[in-house]
mmCIF file of C-alpha atoms in Angstrom:
data_model
loop_
_atom_site.group_PDB
_atom_site.id
_atom_site.type_symbol
_atom_site.label_atom_id
_atom_site.label_comp_id
_atom_site.label_asym_id
_atom_site.label_seq_id
_atom_site.Cartn_x
_atom_site.Cartn_y
_atom_site.Cartn_z
ATOM 1 C CA UNK A 119 145.118 -92.575 11.909
ATOM 2 C CA UNK A 120 143.994 -90.154 14.600
ATOM 3 C CA UNK A 121 144.061 -89.409 18.320
ATOM 4 C CA UNK A 122 140.976 -87.751 19.788
ATOM 5 C CA UNK A 123 140.521 -86.636 23.390
ATOM 6 C CA UNK A 124 138.285 -84.561 25.633
ATOM 7 C CA UNK A 125 139.448 -84.838 29.224
ATOM 8 C CA UNK A 126 139.463 -83.237 32.644
ATOM 9 C CA UNK A 127 142.250 -84.140 35.058
ATOM 10 C CA UNK A 128 142.890 -82.555 38.451
ATOM 11 C CA UNK A 129 146.370 -82.758 39.990
ATOM 12 C CA UNK A 130 146.400 -80.956 43.341
ATOM 13 C CA UNK A 131 145.205 -77.390 42.718
ATOM 14 C CA UNK A 132 145.802 -77.673 38.972
ATOM 15 C CA UNK A 133 143.069 -78.682 36.502
ATOM 16 C CA UNK A 134 143.665 -79.773 32.910
ATOM 17 C CA UNK A 135 140.488 -79.293 30.872
ATOM 18 C CA UNK A 136 141.292 -79.850 27.222
ATOM 19 C CA UNK A 137 140.045 -81.345 23.946
ATOM 20 C CA UNK A 138 141.787 -81.951 20.638
ATOM 21 C CA UNK A 139 142.549 -84.244 17.732
ATOM 22 C CA UNK A 140 145.944 -85.206 16.300
ATOM 23 C CA UNK A 141 146.418 -86.899 12.933
ATOM 24 C CA UNK A 142 149.197 -88.700 11.012
ATOM 25 C CA UNK A 143 151.695 -85.861 11.124
ATOM 26 C CA UNK A 144 153.645 -84.260 13.966
ATOM 27 C CA UNK A 145 151.696 -82.071 16.377
ATOM 28 C CA UNK A 146 153.568 -79.697 18.652
ATOM 29 C CA UNK A 147 152.532 -78.845 22.199
ATOM 30 C CA UNK A 148 153.705 -75.440 23.393
ATOM 31 C CA UNK A 149 153.117 -73.340 26.477
ATOM 32 C CA UNK A 150 154.732 -71.917 29.598
ATOM 33 C CA UNK A 151 156.034 -74.172 32.373
ATOM 34 C CA UNK A 152 153.191 -75.510 34.504
ATOM 35 C CA UNK A 153 150.578 -75.063 31.779
ATOM 36 C CA UNK A 154 149.690 -78.777 31.580
ATOM 37 C CA UNK A 155 151.768 -80.085 28.658
ATOM 38 C CA UNK A 156 153.305 -83.030 30.518
ATOM 39 C CA UNK A 157 150.020 -83.788 32.290
ATOM 40 C CA UNK A 158 148.333 -84.107 28.892
ATOM 41 C CA UNK A 159 150.966 -86.607 27.697
ATOM 42 C CA UNK A 160 150.638 -88.624 30.895
ATOM 43 C CA UNK A 161 146.857 -88.787 30.465
ATOM 44 C CA UNK A 162 147.160 -89.922 26.836
ATOM 45 C CA UNK A 163 149.730 -92.584 27.702
ATOM 46 C CA UNK A 164 147.887 -93.941 30.746
ATOM 47 C CA UNK A 165 150.393 -92.842 33.379
ATOM 48 C CA UNK A 166 147.609 -90.640 34.800
ATOM 49 C CA UNK A 167 143.932 -91.581 34.693
ATOM 50 C CA UNK A 168 141.793 -88.482 34.023
ATOM 51 C CA UNK A 169 138.828 -87.642 36.230
ATOM 52 C CA UNK A 170 136.430 -87.350 33.337
ATOM 53 C CA UNK A 171 136.207 -87.586 29.544
ATOM 54 C CA UNK A 172 137.349 -89.839 26.720
ATOM 55 C CA UNK A 173 140.558 -90.735 24.862
ATOM 56 C CA UNK A 174 140.542 -92.597 21.537
ATOM 57 C CA UNK A 175 143.481 -93.752 19.410
ATOM 58 C CA UNK A 176 142.101 -94.700 15.997
ATOM 59 C CA UNK A 177 139.001 -96.744 16.853
ATOM 60 C CA UNK A 178 140.370 -97.964 20.176
ATOM 61 C CA UNK A 179 138.879 -96.431 23.329
ATOM 62 C CA UNK A 180 141.816 -95.977 25.705
ATOM 63 C CA UNK A 181 139.823 -94.174 28.373
ATOM 64 C CA UNK A 182 136.147 -93.444 28.919
ATOM 65 C CA UNK A 183 134.644 -92.162 32.151
ATOM 66 C CA UNK A 184 131.149 -93.023 30.876
ATOM 67 C CA UNK A 185 132.112 -96.674 30.340
ATOM 68 C CA UNK A 186 134.421 -96.711 33.396
ATOM 69 C CA UNK A 187 137.154 -97.988 31.087
ATOM 70 C CA UNK A 188 140.884 -97.261 31.219
ATOM 71 C CA UNK A 189 143.316 -99.441 29.288
ATOM 72 C CA UNK A 190 146.658 -100.118 30.996
ATOM 73 C CA UNK A 191 149.800 -98.642 29.438
ATOM 74 C CA UNK A 192 150.907 -101.870 27.749
ATOM 75 C CA UNK A 193 147.601 -102.224 25.859
ATOM 76 C CA UNK A 194 147.513 -98.699 24.454
ATOM 77 C CA UNK A 195 150.439 -99.160 22.041
ATOM 78 C CA UNK A 196 151.689 -95.674 22.757
ATOM 79 C CA UNK A 197 155.427 -94.982 22.768
ATOM 80 C CA UNK A 198 156.796 -92.467 25.280
ATOM 81 C CA UNK A 199 160.154 -90.662 25.366
ATOM 82 C CA UNK A 200 161.098 -88.232 28.128
ATOM 83 C CA UNK A 201 164.201 -86.128 28.810
ATOM 84 C CA UNK A 202 165.607 -88.954 30.954
ATOM 85 C CA UNK A 203 166.330 -91.886 28.617
ATOM 86 C CA UNK A 204 165.826 -94.552 31.350
ATOM 87 C CA UNK A 205 168.018 -97.093 29.523
ATOM 88 C CA UNK A 206 168.876 -100.302 31.380
ATOM 89 C CA UNK A 207 172.557 -99.829 32.335
ATOM 90 C CA UNK A 208 173.305 -103.584 32.451
ATOM 91 C CA UNK A 209 172.032 -104.219 28.892
ATOM 92 C CA UNK A 210 173.657 -103.515 25.540
ATOM 93 C CA UNK A 211 172.027 -101.092 23.127
ATOM 94 C CA UNK A 212 170.580 -104.001 21.171
ATOM 95 C CA UNK A 213 169.147 -105.593 24.317
ATOM 96 C CA UNK A 214 167.674 -102.247 25.361
ATOM 97 C CA UNK A 215 165.882 -101.586 22.082
ATOM 98 C CA UNK A 216 164.558 -105.142 21.792
ATOM 99 C CA UNK A 217 163.267 -105.211 25.368
ATOM 100 C CA UNK A 218 159.761 -104.007 24.594
ATOM 101 C CA UNK A 219 159.280 -105.268 21.046
ATOM 102 C CA UNK A 220 156.268 -107.366 20.077
ATOM 103 C CA UNK A 221 156.534 -110.980 18.967
ATOM 104 C CA UNK A 222 155.062 -110.087 15.584
ATOM 105 C CA UNK A 223 157.468 -107.215 14.938
ATOM 106 C CA UNK A 224 158.344 -106.914 11.254
ATOM 107 C CA UNK A 225 162.081 -107.317 10.706
ATOM 108 C CA UNK A 226 161.912 -104.758 7.920
ATOM 109 C CA UNK A 227 160.469 -102.191 10.338
ATOM 110 C CA UNK A 228 163.171 -102.888 12.945
ATOM 111 C CA UNK A 229 165.915 -102.505 10.339
ATOM 112 C CA UNK A 230 164.376 -99.309 8.980
ATOM 113 C CA UNK A 231 164.154 -97.620 12.381
ATOM 114 C CA UNK A 232 167.706 -98.640 13.332
ATOM 115 C CA UNK A 233 169.001 -97.179 10.071
ATOM 116 C CA UNK A 234 166.976 -93.947 10.269
ATOM 117 C CA UNK A 235 168.461 -93.185 13.695
ATOM 118 C CA UNK A 236 171.927 -94.431 12.698
ATOM 119 C CA UNK A 237 172.514 -96.676 15.715
ATOM 120 C CA UNK A 238 173.591 -99.916 13.991
ATOM 121 C CA UNK A 239 177.221 -99.288 14.941
ATOM 122 C CA UNK A 240 176.124 -98.827 18.577
ATOM 123 C CA UNK A 241 174.247 -102.124 19.015
ATOM 124 C CA UNK A 242 176.997 -103.852 21.033
ATOM 125 C CA UNK A 243 177.816 -100.832 23.197
ATOM 126 C CA UNK A 244 176.711 -100.296 26.810
ATOM 127 C CA UNK A 245 174.726 -97.157 27.773
ATOM 128 C CA UNK A 246 177.602 -95.896 29.935
ATOM 129 C CA UNK A 247 179.722 -95.610 26.777
ATOM 130 C CA UNK A 248 177.211 -93.499 24.838
ATOM 131 C CA UNK A 249 177.000 -89.730 24.472
ATOM 132 C CA UNK A 250 173.824 -87.912 25.531
ATOM 133 C CA UNK A 251 172.613 -87.689 21.929
ATOM 134 C CA UNK A 252 173.313 -91.386 21.304
ATOM 135 C CA UNK A 253 171.405 -92.385 24.453
ATOM 136 C CA UNK A 254 168.389 -90.368 23.343
ATOM 137 C CA UNK A 255 168.443 -91.935 19.869
ATOM 138 C CA UNK A 256 168.504 -95.396 21.468
ATOM 139 C CA UNK A 257 165.575 -94.452 23.741
ATOM 140 C CA UNK A 258 163.557 -93.287 20.743
ATOM 141 C CA UNK A 259 164.262 -96.485 18.791
ATOM 142 C CA UNK A 260 163.212 -98.531 21.833
ATOM 143 C CA UNK A 261 159.902 -96.630 21.922
ATOM 144 C CA UNK A 262 159.426 -97.184 18.191
ATOM 145 C CA UNK A 263 160.087 -100.929 17.947
ATOM 146 C CA UNK A 264 156.667 -102.043 19.284
ATOM 147 C CA UNK A 265 155.251 -100.162 16.244
ATOM 148 C CA UNK A 266 153.124 -97.819 18.388
ATOM 149 C CA UNK A 267 149.944 -96.155 17.210
ATOM 150 C CA UNK A 268 151.159 -92.892 18.730
ATOM 151 C CA UNK A 269 154.511 -91.475 19.886
ATOM 152 C CA UNK A 270 154.716 -88.958 22.742
ATOM 153 C CA UNK A 271 157.796 -86.809 23.324
ATOM 154 C CA UNK A 272 158.280 -84.561 26.347
ATOM 155 C CA UNK A 273 161.158 -82.193 25.521
ATOM 156 C CA UNK A 274 163.384 -85.133 24.477
ATOM 157 C CA UNK A 275 166.336 -83.013 23.312
ATOM 158 C CA UNK A 276 166.230 -80.143 25.817
ATOM 159 C CA UNK A 277 169.402 -81.288 27.638
ATOM 160 C CA UNK A 278 171.460 -81.964 24.487
ATOM 161 C CA UNK A 279 173.927 -79.781 22.615
ATOM 162 C CA UNK A 280 172.654 -77.928 19.551
ATOM 163 C CA UNK A 281 174.056 -80.326 16.937
ATOM 164 C CA UNK A 282 172.645 -83.429 18.694
ATOM 165 C CA UNK A 283 169.274 -81.679 19.039
ATOM 166 C CA UNK A 284 169.161 -80.807 15.375
ATOM 167 C CA UNK A 285 170.106 -84.323 14.248
ATOM 168 C CA UNK A 286 167.420 -85.958 16.402
ATOM 169 C CA UNK A 287 164.607 -83.688 15.251
ATOM 170 C CA UNK A 288 165.689 -84.424 11.675
ATOM 171 C CA UNK A 289 165.459 -88.183 12.417
ATOM 172 C CA UNK A 290 161.997 -87.743 13.913
ATOM 173 C CA UNK A 291 160.749 -86.008 10.805
ATOM 174 C CA UNK A 292 162.118 -88.842 8.659
ATOM 175 C CA UNK A 293 160.506 -91.595 10.730
ATOM 176 C CA UNK A 294 157.139 -89.843 10.642
ATOM 177 C CA UNK A 295 157.329 -89.364 6.877
ATOM 178 C CA UNK A 296 158.342 -92.974 6.225
ATOM 179 C CA UNK A 297 156.115 -94.822 8.709
ATOM 180 C CA UNK A 298 153.178 -92.414 9.255
ATOM 181 C CA UNK A 299 153.198 -92.808 13.035
ATOM 182 C CA UNK A 300 151.471 -89.775 14.658
ATOM 183 C CA UNK A 301 153.811 -87.846 16.925
ATOM 184 C CA UNK A 302 152.909 -85.472 19.757
ATOM 185 C CA UNK A 303 155.967 -83.354 20.580
ATOM 186 C CA UNK A 304 156.290 -81.066 23.613
ATOM 187 C CA UNK A 305 158.980 -78.398 23.350
ATOM 188 C CA UNK A 306 159.834 -74.844 24.371
ATOM 189 C CA UNK A 307 161.843 -74.422 21.155
ATOM 190 C CA UNK A 308 160.027 -72.433 18.485
ATOM 191 C CA UNK A 309 162.602 -73.455 15.845
ATOM 192 C CA UNK A 310 162.104 -77.166 16.563
ATOM 193 C CA UNK A 311 158.339 -76.907 16.369
ATOM 194 C CA UNK A 312 158.388 -74.848 13.185
ATOM 195 C CA UNK A 313 160.649 -77.407 11.478
ATOM 196 C CA UNK A 314 158.912 -80.530 12.758
ATOM 197 C CA UNK A 315 155.225 -79.820 13.044
ATOM 198 C CA UNK A 316 152.254 -79.412 10.768
ATOM 199 C CA UNK A 317 150.148 -78.057 13.652
ATOM 200 C CA UNK A 318 150.830 -76.670 17.119
ATOM 201 C CA UNK A 319 148.556 -76.635 20.161
ATOM 202 C CA UNK A 320 149.217 -73.850 22.648
ATOM 203 C CA UNK A 321 148.241 -74.614 26.261
ATOM 204 C CA UNK A 322 147.915 -72.060 29.049
ATOM 205 C CA UNK A 323 146.635 -72.779 32.574
ATOM 206 C CA UNK A 324 145.387 -76.226 31.563
ATOM 207 C CA UNK A 325 143.330 -74.927 28.621
ATOM 208 C CA UNK A 326 143.849 -75.004 24.866
ATOM 209 C CA UNK A 327 144.162 -71.396 23.685
ATOM 210 C CA UNK A 328 145.302 -71.923 20.077
ATOM 211 C CA UNK A 329 145.602 -74.720 17.523
ATOM 212 C CA UNK A 330 146.994 -73.762 14.123
ATOM 213 C CA UNK A 331 149.973 -74.013 11.775
ATOM 214 C CA UNK A 332 153.347 -73.226 13.429
ATOM 215 C CA UNK A 333 153.800 -69.997 11.492
ATOM 216 C CA UNK A 334 150.374 -68.679 12.453
ATOM 217 C CA UNK A 335 150.950 -69.676 16.081
ATOM 218 C CA UNK A 336 154.450 -68.303 16.566
ATOM 219 C CA UNK A 337 155.041 -65.415 14.206
ATOM 220 C CA UNK A 338 153.142 -62.833 16.191
ATOM 221 C CA UNK A 339 154.078 -60.287 18.793
ATOM 222 C CA UNK A 340 152.793 -62.203 21.830
ATOM 223 C CA UNK A 341 154.681 -65.440 21.151
ATOM 224 C CA UNK A 342 157.858 -63.728 19.957
ATOM 225 C CA UNK A 343 157.973 -61.806 23.229
ATOM 226 C CA UNK A 344 158.051 -65.142 25.101
ATOM 227 C CA UNK A 345 160.970 -66.577 23.104
ATOM 228 C CA UNK A 346 164.054 -67.421 25.147
ATOM 229 C CA UNK A 347 166.150 -68.687 22.235
ATOM 230 C CA UNK A 348 167.605 -67.525 18.945
ATOM 231 C CA UNK A 349 165.094 -67.824 16.119
ATOM 232 C CA UNK A 350 166.450 -70.219 13.496
ATOM 233 C CA UNK A 351 165.462 -70.951 9.900
ATOM 234 C CA UNK A 352 165.573 -74.731 9.362
ATOM 235 C CA UNK A 353 165.398 -75.854 5.722
ATOM 236 C CA UNK A 354 165.723 -79.066 3.731
ATOM 237 C CA UNK A 355 167.230 -78.189 0.355
ATOM 238 C CA UNK A 356 168.267 -80.063 -2.814
ATOM 239 C CA UNK A 357 172.025 -80.217 -3.450
ATOM 240 C CA UNK A 358 172.853 -78.717 -6.852
ATOM 241 C CA UNK A 359 176.623 -79.049 -6.778
ATOM 242 C CA UNK A 360 179.566 -79.944 -4.540
ATOM 243 C CA UNK A 361 182.688 -77.788 -4.777
ATOM 244 C CA UNK A 362 185.155 -80.153 -3.111
ATOM 245 C CA UNK A 363 188.175 -77.885 -3.565
ATOM 246 C CA UNK A 364 186.345 -75.122 -1.680
ATOM 247 C CA UNK A 365 184.532 -77.451 0.764
ATOM 248 C CA UNK A 366 181.259 -75.844 -0.250
ATOM 249 C CA UNK A 367 177.832 -77.308 -1.065
ATOM 250 C CA UNK A 368 175.596 -75.359 -3.426
ATOM 251 C CA UNK A 369 171.966 -75.705 -2.350
ATOM 252 C CA UNK A 370 168.828 -74.873 -4.305
ATOM 253 C CA UNK A 371 166.471 -72.356 -2.720
ATOM 254 C CA UNK A 372 164.143 -72.714 -5.700
ATOM 255 C CA UNK A 373 166.101 -71.120 -8.519
ATOM 256 C CA UNK A 374 168.527 -69.355 -6.171
ATOM 257 C CA UNK A 375 171.834 -70.895 -5.037
ATOM 258 C CA UNK A 376 172.795 -70.908 -1.339
ATOM 259 C CA UNK A 377 176.420 -71.810 -0.524
ATOM 260 C CA UNK A 378 177.180 -73.657 2.737
ATOM 261 C CA UNK A 379 180.420 -75.056 4.141
ATOM 262 C CA UNK A 380 180.393 -78.855 3.761
ATOM 263 C CA UNK A 381 183.431 -80.990 4.663
ATOM 264 C CA UNK A 382 182.390 -84.623 4.128
ATOM 265 C CA UNK A 383 182.955 -86.747 1.021
ATOM 266 C CA UNK A 384 179.316 -87.847 0.779
ATOM 267 C CA UNK A 385 176.999 -86.726 -2.043
ATOM 268 C CA UNK A 386 173.511 -86.508 -0.505
ATOM 269 C CA UNK A 387 170.601 -85.405 -2.718
ATOM 270 C CA UNK A 388 169.266 -83.199 0.103
ATOM 271 C CA UNK A 389 170.780 -81.346 3.017
ATOM 272 C CA UNK A 390 169.019 -80.011 6.097
ATOM 273 C CA UNK A 391 170.501 -76.724 7.262
ATOM 274 C CA UNK A 392 169.933 -74.192 10.024
ATOM 275 C CA UNK A 393 170.469 -70.430 9.684
ATOM 276 C CA UNK A 394 169.924 -68.215 12.701
ATOM 277 C CA UNK A 395 167.794 -65.212 11.838
ATOM 278 C CA UNK A 396 170.242 -62.875 13.574
ATOM 279 C CA UNK A 397 173.119 -64.174 11.397
ATOM 280 C CA UNK A 398 171.493 -62.806 8.233
ATOM 281 C CA UNK A 399 172.248 -59.213 7.260
ATOM 282 C CA UNK A 400 169.803 -57.200 5.200
ATOM 283 C CA UNK A 401 170.681 -54.434 2.732
ATOM 284 C CA UNK A 402 168.562 -52.201 0.530
ATOM 285 C CA UNK A 403 171.193 -52.151 -2.239
ATOM 286 C CA UNK A 404 173.373 -54.893 -3.677
ATOM 287 C CA UNK A 405 176.810 -54.815 -2.053
ATOM 288 C CA UNK A 406 180.079 -55.546 -3.886
ATOM 289 C CA UNK A 407 183.517 -56.393 -2.556
ATOM 290 C CA UNK A 408 182.419 -58.413 0.485
ATOM 291 C CA UNK A 409 183.711 -61.771 1.748
ATOM 292 C CA UNK A 410 180.278 -63.322 2.448
ATOM 293 C CA UNK A 411 179.540 -66.087 -0.079
ATOM 294 C CA UNK A 412 175.799 -65.432 -0.263
ATOM 295 C CA UNK A 413 174.192 -62.191 -1.427
ATOM 296 C CA UNK A 414 170.593 -63.097 -2.244
ATOM 297 C CA UNK A 415 167.884 -60.931 -3.785
ATOM 298 C CA UNK A 416 164.666 -61.167 -1.746
ATOM 299 C CA UNK A 417 161.233 -59.608 -1.354
ATOM 300 C CA UNK A 418 159.870 -58.609 2.058
ATOM 301 C CA UNK A 419 156.550 -60.388 2.684
ATOM 302 C CA UNK A 420 155.867 -59.874 6.382
ATOM 303 C CA UNK A 421 157.135 -57.900 9.361
ATOM 304 C CA UNK A 422 156.632 -58.776 13.039
ATOM 305 C CA UNK A 423 157.727 -56.325 15.721
ATOM 306 C CA UNK A 424 158.212 -57.220 19.371
ATOM 307 C CA UNK A 425 160.179 -55.635 22.174
ATOM 308 C CA UNK A 426 163.851 -55.393 21.252
ATOM 309 C CA UNK A 427 163.724 -57.112 17.852
ATOM 310 C CA UNK A 428 161.985 -57.130 14.503
ATOM 311 C CA UNK A 429 161.530 -60.308 12.427
ATOM 312 C CA UNK A 430 161.342 -59.719 8.685
ATOM 313 C CA UNK A 431 160.030 -62.535 6.449
ATOM 314 C CA UNK A 432 161.774 -62.511 3.046
ATOM 315 C CA UNK A 433 160.937 -64.591 -0.019
ATOM 316 C CA UNK A 434 164.091 -65.930 -1.712
ATOM 317 C CA UNK A 435 163.330 -67.952 -4.815
ATOM 318 C CA UNK A 436 160.667 -70.393 -3.646
ATOM 319 C CA UNK A 437 161.709 -70.291 0.012
ATOM 320 C CA UNK A 438 161.104 -68.098 3.035
ATOM 321 C CA UNK A 439 163.857 -66.782 5.298
ATOM 322 C CA UNK A 440 163.292 -64.847 8.525
ATOM 323 C CA UNK A 441 165.775 -62.088 9.314
ATOM 324 C CA UNK A 442 166.166 -60.569 12.790
ATOM 325 C CA UNK A 443 167.177 -56.919 13.072
ATOM 326 C CA UNK A 444 166.873 -54.168 15.670
ATOM 327 C CA UNK A 445 163.969 -51.696 15.603
ATOM 328 C CA UNK A 446 166.500 -48.916 14.999
ATOM 329 C CA UNK A 447 167.919 -50.639 11.901
ATOM 330 C CA UNK A 448 164.409 -51.311 10.654
ATOM 331 C CA UNK A 449 163.543 -47.605 10.890
ATOM 332 C CA UNK A 450 166.826 -46.385 9.383
ATOM 333 C CA UNK A 451 166.527 -48.741 6.386
ATOM 334 C CA UNK A 452 162.881 -47.702 5.950
ATOM 335 C CA UNK A 453 161.876 -51.311 5.223
ATOM 336 C CA UNK A 454 158.370 -52.137 4.045
ATOM 337 C CA UNK A 455 156.253 -54.952 2.590
ATOM 338 C CA UNK A 456 156.969 -55.823 -1.103
ATOM 339 C CA UNK A 457 160.365 -54.099 -0.999
ATOM 340 C CA UNK A 458 163.280 -55.747 -2.844
ATOM 341 C CA UNK A 459 166.255 -56.231 -0.516
ATOM 342 C CA UNK A 460 169.484 -58.237 -0.397
ATOM 343 C CA UNK A 461 170.276 -60.844 2.239
ATOM 344 C CA UNK A 462 173.926 -61.376 3.179
ATOM 345 C CA UNK A 463 174.803 -64.766 4.690
ATOM 346 C CA UNK A 464 178.259 -66.150 5.449
ATOM 347 C CA UNK A 465 178.697 -69.750 4.298
ATOM 348 C CA UNK A 466 180.022 -70.614 7.780
ATOM 349 C CA UNK A 467 176.881 -69.229 9.401
ATOM 350 C CA UNK A 468 174.896 -72.073 7.830
ATOM 351 C CA UNK A 469 174.834 -75.193 10.006
ATOM 352 C CA UNK A 470 174.463 -78.507 8.162
ATOM 353 C CA UNK A 471 172.201 -80.713 10.295
ATOM 354 C CA UNK A 472 172.779 -84.076 8.611
#
């Protein structure tokens, strides 16, 4: 499956002039406010008709200026989710999600999507009785039920608390992996895009300026200088052992054990966790007599300097962890590529996302 476009669209004084191709995975769209991210989504969905160019979803021509063709929204089979959920307040959750489904919807698909987003227990509730995160999950399921060829998201979790944001992006990754629906995801969050996406398109002033893997796009001085959030490592790790008496899960970093606080009685095979880069301490010698549960041997692989911080990429087992330190600490520790160091992480600093 693919989405291919080459369009020009003028909105007032602003001109979007952009080309690209998205495939089965999740493609991130990143750029400053006013750069054209939302305009691109509106053109792809049919909300805005471009002035010139072509849009194709698989073999279907959704828009062509040469052929003077522009399919209406309902014929494009493109799901859209915005920050505002736009749920019908007089309908139950079940009535909301079934509103736009197709007559030939597979029951197995409906059941799968409901279970992935964990809304079965909400089906008889009214929107007024839902939290912000629950409303957004319902809106996403409603967009998914027509089995779209493409899903578009315009900062769908920007207004939610951190835990709700992390759960929803985890659900999105699962639905893409299980059902292979291409997703185009607009966000200002570097952590979200690095966890979710296989590729990221950077837009500035209505033009595509970069299209590459998230790490190559973001881990550089220019993009780090634009960050307005804490940089977070988001990992999905196998569970090696549960220490119920200590309320600790032992996770496998690829031959290295990472201990995280875990309170529930469930025994999942995998856990998704978040670790803020600034919550990891780095030492040049192994430290003894410390309360932190994790002291991990690592090798420095990459260093990125920008403004008032330095990001150090460390290889731990088979995984990569980014550590944020000050330029002064970096100089005093005399850190360098290929150096063996020790990462110190409190078990309570690790957020379980599931």
